Amino acid sequence: MSERDIIDRVPKQVFVDGAWRASSDGSVFGVDDPGTESTLCEVADGQADDAKAAVEAAVEAQEEWAATPPRQRGEILRRAWQLMTDRTDELATLMTLEMGKSLTESRAEVAYAADYFRWFSEEAVRIDGDYSRTPDGKARMIVTRQPVGPCLLITPWNFPLAMGTRKIGPAVAAGCTMIVKPAQLTPLSMLALADLLTEAGLPGGVLNVVPSTSASRVVNPVLADPRIRKMSFTGSTEVGRKLVEQCAPNLQRMSMELGGNAAFLVFEDADLDAAVEGAVTAKMRNNGESCVAANRFLVHTSIAEEFTRRLTDRMAGLRMGHGTEPDVVVGPLVNDGQRAKVSELVEDAVSRGARATTGGEPGDGAGYFYRPTVLADVGDDARILREEVFGPVAPVTTFADEDEALAGANDTEYGLVGYVFTRDLERAVRVGEGLATGMVGINTGLVSNTSAPFGGVKASGFGREGGHEGITEYLDTKYLSLALRS
């Protein structure tokens, strides 16, 4: 199937109550290819009335959907997993065209995204409860789990499929209906997913999708409705704080996966080859546009020079180009604003004494490219050590001992993930437990796993997605007291 055929196959309207329709005022917006800066197609620009209609559809469908047997809900997810797996190349091409990542990265995301549906298809039938006697023996306590109710799910542009399935999967499994607001920059993957879920048998009204150029135009009327009982958001900490305020009046439950500033610690006893490969994985996955990307590389002084040299060689050898081209590893950043931010942070670091051992500048020609970059001699006052770079830049600093490494790693408001490379098992445990993060990768640059609870602490948010914990975010606990006469 050609690229044009793949784009044309995707519905480009608002999806409400199982039907595709134009936005309430008929407006549309363009979706661009960041590798060429050209427009791929136009998509319906959802309005407040569309959001309100989505709420009505979700509320109307909630009771019947909650009563649907767990096995039936799980089988829908299982069929969706199979459809995604069968259409990997089509979905990966679509993702690359609208987001920019290489086809290799996109195929990996399709597999990762689909696996959330498989995982939660199995979790649907494992929603548990409890039965026990009261201490005085006069009653029985029955504890059950029930779906929290209609949800608002807000997904980001950097993983347009996986961040959708990571929220939709547990909501479907738990028996919740939902309204999804996909990112303006990458709505096509979510629209394709909604079409696929319909094919898999998901009833109308359970999933509603409202793309829009204005997040507030969709989010505000949805969260203002007290019938919406949960909100899940993946995105920046700045926006997350505003959403917490919006959820406060109706006391809606929240899951927040926010920004990160991951430290990558390399101790003097580390396997340097493994550390460098782990660094490339942790830094360059998704072109560096990932909340779990390594943002700061803290390396023991005795090996810092050698680590920097090897990392520079690896980064310099990564092929950059349009994501659909063969053997491309580094695609464009998502838009010009993102590239400008990366450039600004690199320029700031260099102005404060850092030096680029490779890269350090945008790519040539069309597309929002930035060359893979390694920065040495980065000063403590450089903004890049405090701000999430979201790009292919690896700033390297040094430490003298374990205490200094931990202090440096934890010197941030964020707490999503940290990485540790060492051969010393006791040190791995000490440092892993000492990092103020929700996740730690030990001798690995990849922590994402559908069967593990994903999430952070501090300004990186709260709640967990994936693992057994993922479905509990969409369930309320109810206790029934059964009195006995004798």
GROMACS .gro file of C-alpha atoms in nm:
model
  486
    1MET     CA    1   0.000   0.000   0.000
    2SER     CA    2   0.138   0.342  -0.095
    3GLU     CA    3   0.188   0.622   0.154
    4ARG     CA    4  -0.098   0.816  -0.003
    5ASP     CA    5  -0.329   0.514   0.020
    6ILE     CA    6  -0.241   0.471   0.387
    7ILE     CA    7  -0.324   0.836   0.462
    8ASP     CA    8  -0.645   0.827   0.256
    9ARG     CA    9  -0.767   0.517   0.440
   10VAL     CA   10  -0.772   0.694   0.777
   11PRO     CA   11  -1.103   0.858   0.880
   12LYS     CA   12  -1.043   1.228   0.938
   13GLN     CA   13  -1.351   1.335   1.124
   14VAL     CA   14  -1.471   1.355   1.481
   15PHE     CA   15  -1.571   1.012   1.618
   16VAL     CA   16  -1.875   1.029   1.847
   17ASP     CA   17  -2.118   0.754   1.948
   18GLY     CA   18  -1.976   0.510   1.694
   19ALA     CA   19  -2.013   0.748   1.397
   20TRP     CA   20  -1.772   0.965   1.198
   21ARG     CA   21  -1.889   1.318   1.141
   22ALA     CA   22  -1.763   1.665   1.054
   23SER     CA   23  -1.685   1.906   1.336
   24SER     CA   24  -1.984   2.108   1.450
   25ASP     CA   25  -1.873   2.415   1.253
   26GLY     CA   26  -1.719   2.223   0.962
   27SER     CA   27  -1.365   2.351   1.030
   28VAL     CA   28  -1.049   2.147   0.962
   29PHE     CA   29  -0.675   2.172   1.027
   30GLY     CA   30  -0.367   2.045   0.848
   31VAL     CA   31  -0.143   1.760   0.961
   32ASP     CA   32   0.216   1.803   0.849
   33ASP     CA   33   0.507   1.571   0.770
   34PRO     CA   34   0.796   1.698   0.987
   35GLY     CA   35   1.046   1.541   0.748
   36THR     CA   36   0.936   1.753   0.452
   37GLU     CA   37   0.735   2.035   0.617
   38SER     CA   38   0.452   1.957   0.373
   39THR     CA   39   0.087   1.898   0.463
   40LEU     CA   40  -0.027   1.536   0.457
   41CYS     CA   41  -0.402   1.593   0.490
   42GLU     CA   42  -0.669   1.783   0.680
   43VAL     CA   43  -0.857   1.664   0.988
   44ALA     CA   44  -1.180   1.784   1.150
   45ASP     CA   45  -1.113   2.058   1.405
   46GLY     CA   46  -1.329   1.960   1.702
   47GLN     CA   47  -1.527   2.227   1.883
   48ALA     CA   48  -1.682   2.254   2.230
   49ASP     CA   49  -2.013   2.121   2.097
   50ASP     CA   50  -1.834   1.811   1.968
   51ALA     CA   51  -1.678   1.758   2.310
   52LYS     CA   52  -2.017   1.792   2.479
   53ALA     CA   53  -2.168   1.543   2.234
   54ALA     CA   54  -1.885   1.301   2.315
   55VAL     CA   55  -1.962   1.336   2.685
   56GLU     CA   56  -2.329   1.255   2.626
   57ALA     CA   57  -2.234   0.949   2.421
   58ALA     CA   58  -1.991   0.823   2.684
   59VAL     CA   59  -2.236   0.879   2.970
   60GLU     CA   60  -2.518   0.708   2.779
   61ALA     CA   61  -2.302   0.404   2.702
   62GLN     CA   62  -2.150   0.368   3.050
   63GLU     CA   63  -2.411   0.154   3.227
   64GLU     CA   64  -2.443  -0.106   2.953
   65TRP     CA   65  -2.068  -0.119   2.897
   66ALA     CA   66  -1.995  -0.165   3.269
   67ALA     CA   67  -2.239  -0.458   3.269
   68THR     CA   68  -2.066  -0.625   2.974
   69PRO     CA   69  -1.893  -0.946   3.091
   70PRO     CA   70  -1.519  -0.902   3.149
   71ARG     CA   71  -1.437  -1.184   2.908
   72GLN     CA   72  -1.628  -1.008   2.632
   73ARG     CA   73  -1.443  -0.681   2.697
   74GLY     CA   74  -1.115  -0.870   2.698
   75GLU     CA   75  -1.190  -1.044   2.369
   76ILE     CA   76  -1.244  -0.707   2.200
   77LEU     CA   77  -0.899  -0.601   2.314
   78ARG     CA   78  -0.754  -0.933   2.200
   79ARG     CA   79  -0.900  -0.886   1.852
   80ALA     CA   80  -0.767  -0.530   1.845
   81TRP     CA   81  -0.419  -0.661   1.935
   82GLN     CA   82  -0.435  -0.904   1.644
   83LEU     CA   83  -0.553  -0.638   1.398
   84MET     CA   84  -0.272  -0.403   1.505
   85THR     CA   85  -0.017  -0.681   1.470
   86ASP     CA   86  -0.145  -0.772   1.124
   87ARG     CA   87  -0.128  -0.408   1.012
   88THR     CA   88   0.207  -0.319   1.164
   89ASP     CA   89   0.359  -0.181   0.844
   90GLU     CA   90   0.056   0.034   0.764
   91LEU     CA   91   0.031   0.180   1.113
   92ALA     CA   92   0.408   0.232   1.135
   93THR     CA   93   0.419   0.421   0.805
   94LEU     CA   94   0.131   0.643   0.915
   95MET     CA   95   0.307   0.720   1.242
   96THR     CA   96   0.637   0.800   1.072
   97LEU     CA   97   0.469   1.034   0.827
   98GLU     CA   98   0.292   1.242   1.093
   99MET     CA   99   0.549   1.226   1.374
  100GLY     CA  100   0.888   1.180   1.206
  101LYS     CA  101   1.046   0.880   1.382
  102SER     CA  102   1.213   0.611   1.170
  103LEU     CA  103   1.013   0.315   1.043
  104THR     CA  104   1.216   0.090   1.272
  105GLU     CA  105   1.108   0.299   1.571
  106SER     CA  106   0.749   0.312   1.449
  107ARG     CA  107   0.726  -0.064   1.403
  108ALA     CA  108   0.859  -0.109   1.755
  109GLU     CA  109   0.595   0.131   1.886
  110VAL     CA  110   0.315  -0.053   1.706
  111ALA     CA  111   0.427  -0.378   1.872
  112TYR     CA  112   0.455  -0.206   2.210
  113ALA     CA  113   0.118  -0.034   2.169
  114ALA     CA  114  -0.058  -0.352   2.059
  115ASP     CA  115   0.085  -0.541   2.354
  116TYR     CA  116  -0.103  -0.311   2.593
  117PHE     CA  117  -0.425  -0.440   2.438
  118ARG     CA  118  -0.307  -0.798   2.480
  119TRP     CA  119  -0.199  -0.737   2.840
  120PHE     CA  120  -0.525  -0.570   2.944
  121SER     CA  121  -0.733  -0.828   2.758
  122GLU     CA  122  -0.592  -1.069   3.016
  123GLU     CA  123  -0.630  -0.830   3.309
  124ALA     CA  124  -1.001  -0.779   3.233
  125VAL     CA  125  -1.087  -1.122   3.375
  126ARG     CA  126  -0.862  -1.079   3.679
  127ILE     CA  127  -1.039  -0.787   3.844
  128ASP     CA  128  -1.051  -0.917   4.198
  129GLY     CA  129  -1.232  -0.856   4.526
  130ASP     CA  130  -1.237  -0.992   4.879
  131TYR     CA  131  -1.466  -1.170   5.125
  132SER     CA  132  -1.400  -1.185   5.499
  133ARG     CA  133  -1.557  -1.192   5.843
  134THR     CA  134  -1.571  -0.886   6.062
  135PRO     CA  135  -1.356  -0.914   6.376
  136ASP     CA  136  -1.664  -0.965   6.594
  137GLY     CA  137  -1.801  -1.232   6.360
  138LYS     CA  138  -2.141  -1.062   6.328
  139ALA     CA  139  -2.113  -0.964   5.962
  140ARG     CA  140  -1.939  -1.046   5.638
  141MET     CA  141  -1.740  -0.794   5.440
  142ILE     CA  142  -1.755  -0.811   5.061
  143VAL     CA  143  -1.510  -0.590   4.870
  144THR     CA  144  -1.569  -0.541   4.499
  145ARG     CA  145  -1.417  -0.330   4.221
  146GLN     CA  146  -1.634  -0.128   3.987
  147PRO     CA  147  -1.548   0.090   3.685
  148VAL     CA  148  -1.487   0.448   3.786
  149GLY     CA  149  -1.707   0.573   3.501
  150PRO     CA  150  -1.664   0.794   3.193
  151CYS     CA  151  -1.306   0.915   3.147
  152LEU     CA  152  -1.117   1.186   2.962
  153LEU     CA  153  -0.791   1.062   2.810
  154ILE     CA  154  -0.540   1.319   2.677
  155THR     CA  155  -0.258   1.173   2.469
  156PRO     CA  156   0.074   1.329   2.354
  157TRP     CA  157   0.231   1.355   2.010
  158ASN     CA  158   0.553   1.165   2.073
  159PHE     CA  159   0.405   0.814   2.109
  160PRO     CA  160   0.068   0.861   1.938
  161LEU     CA  161  -0.029   0.492   1.941
  162ALA     CA  162   0.131   0.355   2.258
  163MET     CA  163   0.013   0.637   2.484
  164GLY     CA  164  -0.337   0.577   2.346
  165THR     CA  165  -0.347   0.202   2.401
  166ARG     CA  166  -0.186   0.241   2.745
  167LYS     CA  167  -0.494   0.441   2.851
  168ILE     CA  168  -0.768   0.289   2.634
  169GLY     CA  169  -0.666  -0.069   2.716
  170PRO     CA  170  -0.727  -0.052   3.092
  171ALA     CA  171  -1.035   0.167   3.050
  172VAL     CA  172  -1.194  -0.088   2.816
  173ALA     CA  173  -1.090  -0.378   3.040
  174ALA     CA  174  -1.230  -0.210   3.351
  175GLY     CA  175  -1.561  -0.121   3.187
  176CYS     CA  176  -1.517   0.255   3.146
  177THR     CA  177  -1.630   0.467   2.854
  178MET     CA  178  -1.406   0.747   2.735
  179ILE     CA  179  -1.341   1.064   2.538
  180VAL     CA  180  -0.995   1.087   2.382
  181LYS     CA  181  -0.829   1.417   2.293
  182PRO     CA  182  -0.529   1.328   2.071
  183ALA     CA  183  -0.239   1.567   2.017
  184GLN     CA  184  -0.291   1.823   1.742
  185LEU     CA  185   0.040   1.731   1.577
  186THR     CA  186  -0.031   1.356   1.548
  187PRO     CA  187  -0.406   1.284   1.534
  188LEU     CA  188  -0.398   1.030   1.249
  189SER     CA  189  -0.266   0.738   1.454
  190MET     CA  190  -0.547   0.779   1.709
  191LEU     CA  191  -0.813   0.812   1.439
  192ALA     CA  192  -0.682   0.495   1.274
  193LEU     CA  193  -0.691   0.323   1.616
  194ALA     CA  194  -1.054   0.424   1.673
  195ASP     CA  195  -1.147   0.277   1.335
  196LEU     CA  196  -0.960  -0.042   1.419
  197LEU     CA  197  -1.131  -0.078   1.758
  198THR     CA  198  -1.470  -0.043   1.590
  199GLU     CA  199  -1.370  -0.325   1.357
  200ALA     CA  200  -1.268  -0.528   1.663
  201GLY     CA  201  -1.622  -0.495   1.799
  202LEU     CA  202  -1.608  -0.204   2.044
  203PRO     CA  203  -1.965  -0.070   2.080
  204GLY     CA  204  -2.056   0.284   1.984
  205GLY     CA  205  -2.017   0.543   2.258
  206VAL     CA  206  -1.751   0.352   2.450
  207LEU     CA  207  -1.471   0.534   2.269
  208ASN     CA  208  -1.512   0.887   2.137
  209VAL     CA  209  -1.229   1.083   1.971
  210VAL     CA  210  -1.224   1.461   1.929
  211PRO     CA  211  -0.916   1.600   1.749
  212SER     CA  212  -0.875   1.975   1.780
  213THR     CA  213  -0.630   2.262   1.742
  214SER     CA  214  -0.743   2.385   2.086
  215ALA     CA  215  -0.698   2.150   2.379
  216SER     CA  216  -0.892   2.380   2.612
  217ARG     CA  217  -1.187   2.392   2.373
  218VAL     CA  218  -1.229   2.016   2.419
  219VAL     CA  219  -1.096   1.963   2.770
  220ASN     CA  220  -1.277   2.247   2.949
  221PRO     CA  221  -1.636   2.141   2.879
  222VAL     CA  222  -1.552   1.776   2.944
  223LEU     CA  223  -1.394   1.833   3.286
  224ALA     CA  224  -1.665   2.081   3.378
  225ASP     CA  225  -1.917   1.798   3.359
  226PRO     CA  226  -1.940   1.615   3.696
  227ARG     CA  227  -2.041   1.293   3.518
  228ILE     CA  228  -1.681   1.259   3.397
  229ARG     CA  229  -1.512   1.072   3.678
  230LYS     CA  230  -1.150   1.037   3.572
  231MET     CA  231  -0.885   1.214   3.368
  232SER     CA  232  -0.560   1.063   3.242
  233PHE     CA  233  -0.295   1.288   3.090
  234THR     CA  234   0.049   1.238   2.940
  235GLY     CA  235   0.235   1.560   2.869
  236SER     CA  236   0.423   1.847   3.025
  237THR     CA  237   0.433   1.922   3.397
  238GLU     CA  238   0.320   2.279   3.327
  239VAL     CA  239  -0.003   2.161   3.162
  240GLY     CA  240  -0.044   1.885   3.422
  241ARG     CA  241  -0.056   2.140   3.703
  242LYS     CA  242  -0.334   2.329   3.525
  243LEU     CA  243  -0.532   2.010   3.473
  244VAL     CA  244  -0.508   1.926   3.844
  245GLU     CA  245  -0.676   2.260   3.915
  246GLN     CA  246  -0.947   2.186   3.660
  247CYS     CA  247  -1.022   1.846   3.814
  248ALA     CA  248  -1.048   1.989   4.166
  249PRO     CA  249  -1.406   2.125   4.156
  250ASN     CA  250  -1.555   1.786   4.060
  251LEU     CA  251  -1.289   1.585   4.248
  252GLN     CA  252  -1.220   1.374   3.940
  253ARG     CA  253  -0.960   1.101   3.975
  254MET     CA  254  -0.636   1.168   3.794
  255SER     CA  255  -0.341   0.984   3.643
  256MET     CA  256  -0.053   1.209   3.543
  257GLU     CA  257   0.255   1.104   3.346
  258LEU     CA  258   0.445   1.429   3.319
  259GLY     CA  259   0.793   1.559   3.236
  260GLY     CA  260   1.126   1.398   3.312
  261ASN     CA  261   1.491   1.487   3.354
  262ALA     CA  262   1.647   1.142   3.369
  263ALA     CA  263   2.000   1.097   3.498
  264PHE     CA  264   2.217   0.825   3.342
  265LEU     CA  265   2.486   0.720   3.593
  266VAL     CA  266   2.799   0.538   3.478
  267PHE     CA  267   3.023   0.415   3.759
  268GLU     CA  268   3.393   0.334   3.730
  269ASP     CA  269   3.331  -0.044   3.732
  270ALA     CA  270   3.069  -0.036   3.455
  271ASP     CA  271   3.098  -0.237   3.134
  272LEU     CA  272   3.176   0.059   2.908
  273ASP     CA  273   3.058  -0.108   2.589
  274ALA     CA  274   2.724  -0.189   2.751
  275ALA     CA  275   2.703   0.160   2.902
  276VAL     CA  276   2.756   0.329   2.567
  277GLU     CA  277   2.497   0.110   2.395
  278GLY     CA  278   2.258   0.173   2.683
  279ALA     CA  279   2.324   0.545   2.655
  280VAL     CA  280   2.241   0.547   2.284
  281THR     CA  281   1.919   0.356   2.353
  282ALA     CA  282   1.816   0.576   2.645
  283LYS     CA  283   1.901   0.896   2.460
  284MET     CA  284   1.808   0.830   2.099
  285ARG     CA  285   1.487   0.629   2.125
  286ASN     CA  286   1.221   0.833   1.946
  287ASN     CA  287   1.483   1.090   1.837
  288GLY     CA  288   1.525   1.181   2.204
  289GLU     CA  289   1.163   1.303   2.215
  290SER     CA  290   1.067   1.088   2.510
  291CYS     CA  291   0.988   1.160   2.874
  292VAL     CA  292   1.212   0.867   2.974
  293ALA     CA  293   1.503   0.979   2.755
  294ALA     CA  294   1.834   1.017   2.938
  295ASN     CA  295   1.872   1.391   2.979
  296ARG     CA  296   2.191   1.410   3.190
  297PHE     CA  297   2.489   1.175   3.171
  298LEU     CA  298   2.679   1.161   3.499
  299VAL     CA  299   3.003   0.966   3.455
  300HIS     CA  300   3.278   0.881   3.704
  301THR     CA  301   3.579   1.105   3.652
  302SER     CA  302   3.813   0.811   3.590
  303ILE     CA  303   3.625   0.697   3.278
  304ALA     CA  304   3.451   1.015   3.161
  305GLU     CA  305   3.694   1.091   2.879
  306GLU     CA  306   3.677   0.740   2.735
  307PHE     CA  307   3.298   0.720   2.773
  308THR     CA  308   3.257   1.056   2.597
  309ARG     CA  309   3.484   0.946   2.311
  310ARG     CA  310   3.294   0.624   2.255
  311LEU     CA  311   2.955   0.790   2.283
  312THR     CA  312   3.067   1.058   2.037
  313ASP     CA  313   3.170   0.793   1.784
  314ARG     CA  314   2.837   0.613   1.815
  315MET     CA  315   2.626   0.929   1.791
  316ALA     CA  316   2.825   1.061   1.495
  317GLY     CA  317   2.762   0.736   1.309
  318LEU     CA  318   2.381   0.745   1.334
  319ARG     CA  319   2.220   0.802   0.995
  320MET     CA  320   1.983   1.099   0.983
  321GLY     CA  321   1.706   1.140   0.726
  322HIS     CA  322   1.337   1.110   0.652
  323GLY     CA  323   1.193   0.833   0.864
  324THR     CA  324   1.067   0.633   0.567
  325GLU     CA  325   1.414   0.607   0.409
  326PRO     CA  326   1.605   0.279   0.448
  327ASP     CA  327   1.857   0.252   0.735
  328VAL     CA  328   1.759   0.588   0.886
  329VAL     CA  329   1.798   0.594   1.263
  330VAL     CA  330   1.742   0.964   1.339
  331GLY     CA  331   1.438   1.133   1.192
  332PRO     CA  332   1.328   1.496   1.223
  333LEU     CA  333   1.198   1.657   1.539
  334VAL     CA  334   0.824   1.706   1.542
  335ASN     CA  335   0.814   2.074   1.446
  336ASP     CA  336   1.020   2.390   1.419
  337GLY     CA  337   0.936   2.498   1.773
  338GLN     CA  338   1.081   2.179   1.915
  339ARG     CA  339   1.398   2.216   1.706
  340ALA     CA  340   1.432   2.579   1.816
  341LYS     CA  341   1.412   2.475   2.181
  342VAL     CA  342   1.685   2.213   2.134
  343SER     CA  343   1.906   2.466   1.957
  344GLU     CA  344   1.850   2.719   2.234
  345LEU     CA  345   1.951   2.474   2.508
  346VAL     CA  346   2.265   2.367   2.321
  347GLU     CA  347   2.365   2.728   2.253
  348ASP     CA  348   2.313   2.814   2.618
  349ALA     CA  349   2.537   2.525   2.730
  350VAL     CA  350   2.810   2.619   2.483
  351SER     CA  351   2.796   2.981   2.592
  352ARG     CA  352   2.866   2.859   2.947
  353GLY     CA  353   3.174   2.657   2.851
  354ALA     CA  354   3.044   2.328   2.706
  355ARG     CA  355   3.183   2.196   2.378
  356ALA     CA  356   3.010   1.984   2.118
  357THR     CA  357   3.218   1.675   2.036
  358THR     CA  358   2.975   1.595   1.755
  359GLY     CA  359   2.666   1.766   1.617
  360GLY     CA  360   2.559   2.083   1.790
  361GLU     CA  361   2.360   2.225   1.500
  362PRO     CA  362   2.042   2.176   1.294
  363GLY     CA  363   2.045   1.962   0.980
  364ASP     CA  364   2.046   2.105   0.629
  365GLY     CA  365   1.751   2.136   0.393
  366ALA     CA  366   1.381   2.078   0.450
  367GLY     CA  367   1.254   1.905   0.760
  368TYR     CA  368   1.300   1.978   1.131
  369PHE     CA  369   1.628   1.793   1.171
  370TYR     CA  370   1.885   1.836   1.447
  371ARG     CA  371   2.213   1.649   1.439
  372PRO     CA  372   2.287   1.394   1.713
  373THR     CA  373   2.493   1.584   1.967
  374VAL     CA  374   2.728   1.510   2.254
  375LEU     CA  375   2.828   1.794   2.488
  376ALA     CA  376   3.138   1.767   2.707
  377ASP     CA  377   3.252   1.997   2.989
  378VAL     CA  378   2.894   2.100   3.065
  379GLY     CA  379   2.877   2.352   3.346
  380ASP     CA  380   2.647   2.313   3.644
  381ASP     CA  381   2.468   2.635   3.546
  382ALA     CA  382   2.368   2.513   3.199
  383ARG     CA  383   1.992   2.511   3.143
  384ILE     CA  384   2.011   2.176   2.966
  385LEU     CA  385   2.082   2.005   3.299
  386ARG     CA  386   1.759   2.142   3.449
  387GLU     CA  387   1.519   2.148   3.155
  388GLU     CA  388   1.383   1.855   2.956
  389VAL     CA  389   1.558   1.878   2.620
  390PHE     CA  390   1.333   1.643   2.417
  391GLY     CA  391   1.590   1.604   2.142
  392PRO     CA  392   1.904   1.414   2.034
  393VAL     CA  393   2.148   1.585   2.274
  394ALA     CA  394   2.361   1.410   2.539
  395PRO     CA  395   2.527   1.644   2.793
  396VAL     CA  396   2.805   1.474   2.991
  397THR     CA  397   2.912   1.575   3.342
  398THR     CA  398   3.126   1.397   3.601
  399PHE     CA  399   3.117   1.280   3.963
  400ALA     CA  400   3.384   1.160   4.205
  401ASP     CA  401   3.193   0.916   4.427
  402GLU     CA  402   2.856   0.750   4.484
  403ASP     CA  403   2.722   1.019   4.715
  404GLU     CA  404   2.799   1.291   4.464
  405ALA     CA  405   2.638   1.088   4.186
  406LEU     CA  406   2.314   1.041   4.381
  407ALA     CA  407   2.305   1.403   4.490
  408GLY     CA  408   2.349   1.519   4.131
  409ALA     CA  409   2.092   1.277   3.993
  410ASN     CA  410   1.830   1.382   4.250
  411ASP     CA  411   1.896   1.754   4.208
  412THR     CA  412   1.586   1.810   3.995
  413GLU     CA  413   1.214   1.867   4.046
  414TYR     CA  414   1.141   1.566   3.826
  415GLY     CA  415   1.137   1.201   3.925
  416LEU     CA  416   1.031   0.979   3.636
  417VAL     CA  417   1.325   0.745   3.569
  418GLY     CA  418   1.697   0.701   3.629
  419TYR     CA  419   1.960   0.473   3.476
  420VAL     CA  420   2.251   0.306   3.653
  421PHE     CA  421   2.544   0.117   3.500
  422THR     CA  422   2.766  -0.077   3.740
  423ARG     CA  423   2.892  -0.432   3.790
  424ASP     CA  424   2.855  -0.403   4.169
  425LEU     CA  425   2.524  -0.561   4.271
  426GLU     CA  426   2.517  -0.397   4.613
  427ARG     CA  427   2.583  -0.057   4.459
  428ALA     CA  428   2.309  -0.116   4.202
  429VAL     CA  429   2.060  -0.181   4.482
  430ARG     CA  430   2.180   0.116   4.693
  431VAL     CA  431   2.170   0.361   4.405
  432GLY     CA  432   1.849   0.219   4.262
  433GLU     CA  433   1.677   0.265   4.596
  434GLY     CA  434   1.840   0.604   4.648
  435LEU     CA  435   1.719   0.757   4.321
  436ALA     CA  436   1.408   0.970   4.374
  437THR     CA  437   1.229   0.828   4.070
  438GLY     CA  438   0.937   0.603   3.994
  439MET     CA  439   1.147   0.373   3.772
  440VAL     CA  440   1.513   0.271   3.748
  441GLY     CA  441   1.693   0.093   3.467
  442ILE     CA  442   1.995  -0.103   3.594
  443ASN     CA  443   2.244  -0.189   3.319
  444THR     CA  444   1.975  -0.121   3.061
  445GLY     CA  445   1.868   0.186   2.868
  446LEU     CA  446   1.510   0.069   2.821
  447VAL     CA  447   1.254   0.044   3.103
  448SER     CA  448   0.921   0.049   2.917
  449ASN     CA  449   0.731  -0.278   2.951
  450THR     CA  450   0.357  -0.340   2.928
  451SER     CA  451   0.364  -0.570   3.231
  452ALA     CA  452   0.538  -0.312   3.453
  453PRO     CA  453   0.389  -0.010   3.633
  454PHE     CA  454   0.503   0.301   3.443
  455GLY     CA  455   0.505   0.635   3.625
  456GLY     CA  456   0.698   0.885   3.831
  457VAL     CA  457   0.713   1.087   4.150
  458LYS     CA  458   0.755   1.456   4.234
  459ALA     CA  459   0.689   1.682   3.933
  460SER     CA  460   0.679   1.379   3.702
  461GLY     CA  461   0.326   1.300   3.816
  462PHE     CA  462   0.134   1.029   3.996
  463GLY     CA  463  -0.058   0.714   3.916
  464ARG     CA  464   0.071   0.418   3.714
  465GLU     CA  465   0.008   0.287   3.365
  466GLY     CA  466   0.072  -0.073   3.265
  467GLY     CA  467   0.122  -0.374   3.487
  468HIS     CA  468  -0.146  -0.488   3.729
  469GLU     CA  469  -0.152  -0.136   3.871
  470GLY     CA  470  -0.271   0.005   3.538
  471ILE     CA  471  -0.624  -0.129   3.557
  472THR     CA  472  -0.669  -0.025   3.921
  473GLU     CA  473  -0.650   0.339   3.807
  474TYR     CA  474  -0.987   0.282   3.635
  475LEU     CA  475  -1.159   0.099   3.922
  476ASP     CA  476  -1.335   0.216   4.237
  477THR     CA  477  -1.336  -0.003   4.548
  478LYS     CA  478  -1.677  -0.073   4.702
  479TYR     CA  479  -1.737  -0.242   5.038
  480LEU     CA  480  -2.061  -0.424   5.122
  481SER     CA  481  -2.143  -0.517   5.481
  482LEU     CA  482  -2.366  -0.823   5.515
  483ALA     CA  483  -2.517  -0.855   5.862
  484LEU     CA  484  -2.594  -1.198   6.004
  485ARG     CA  485  -2.878  -1.261   6.248
  486SER     CA  486  -2.699  -1.538   6.431
   0.00000   0.00000   0.00000
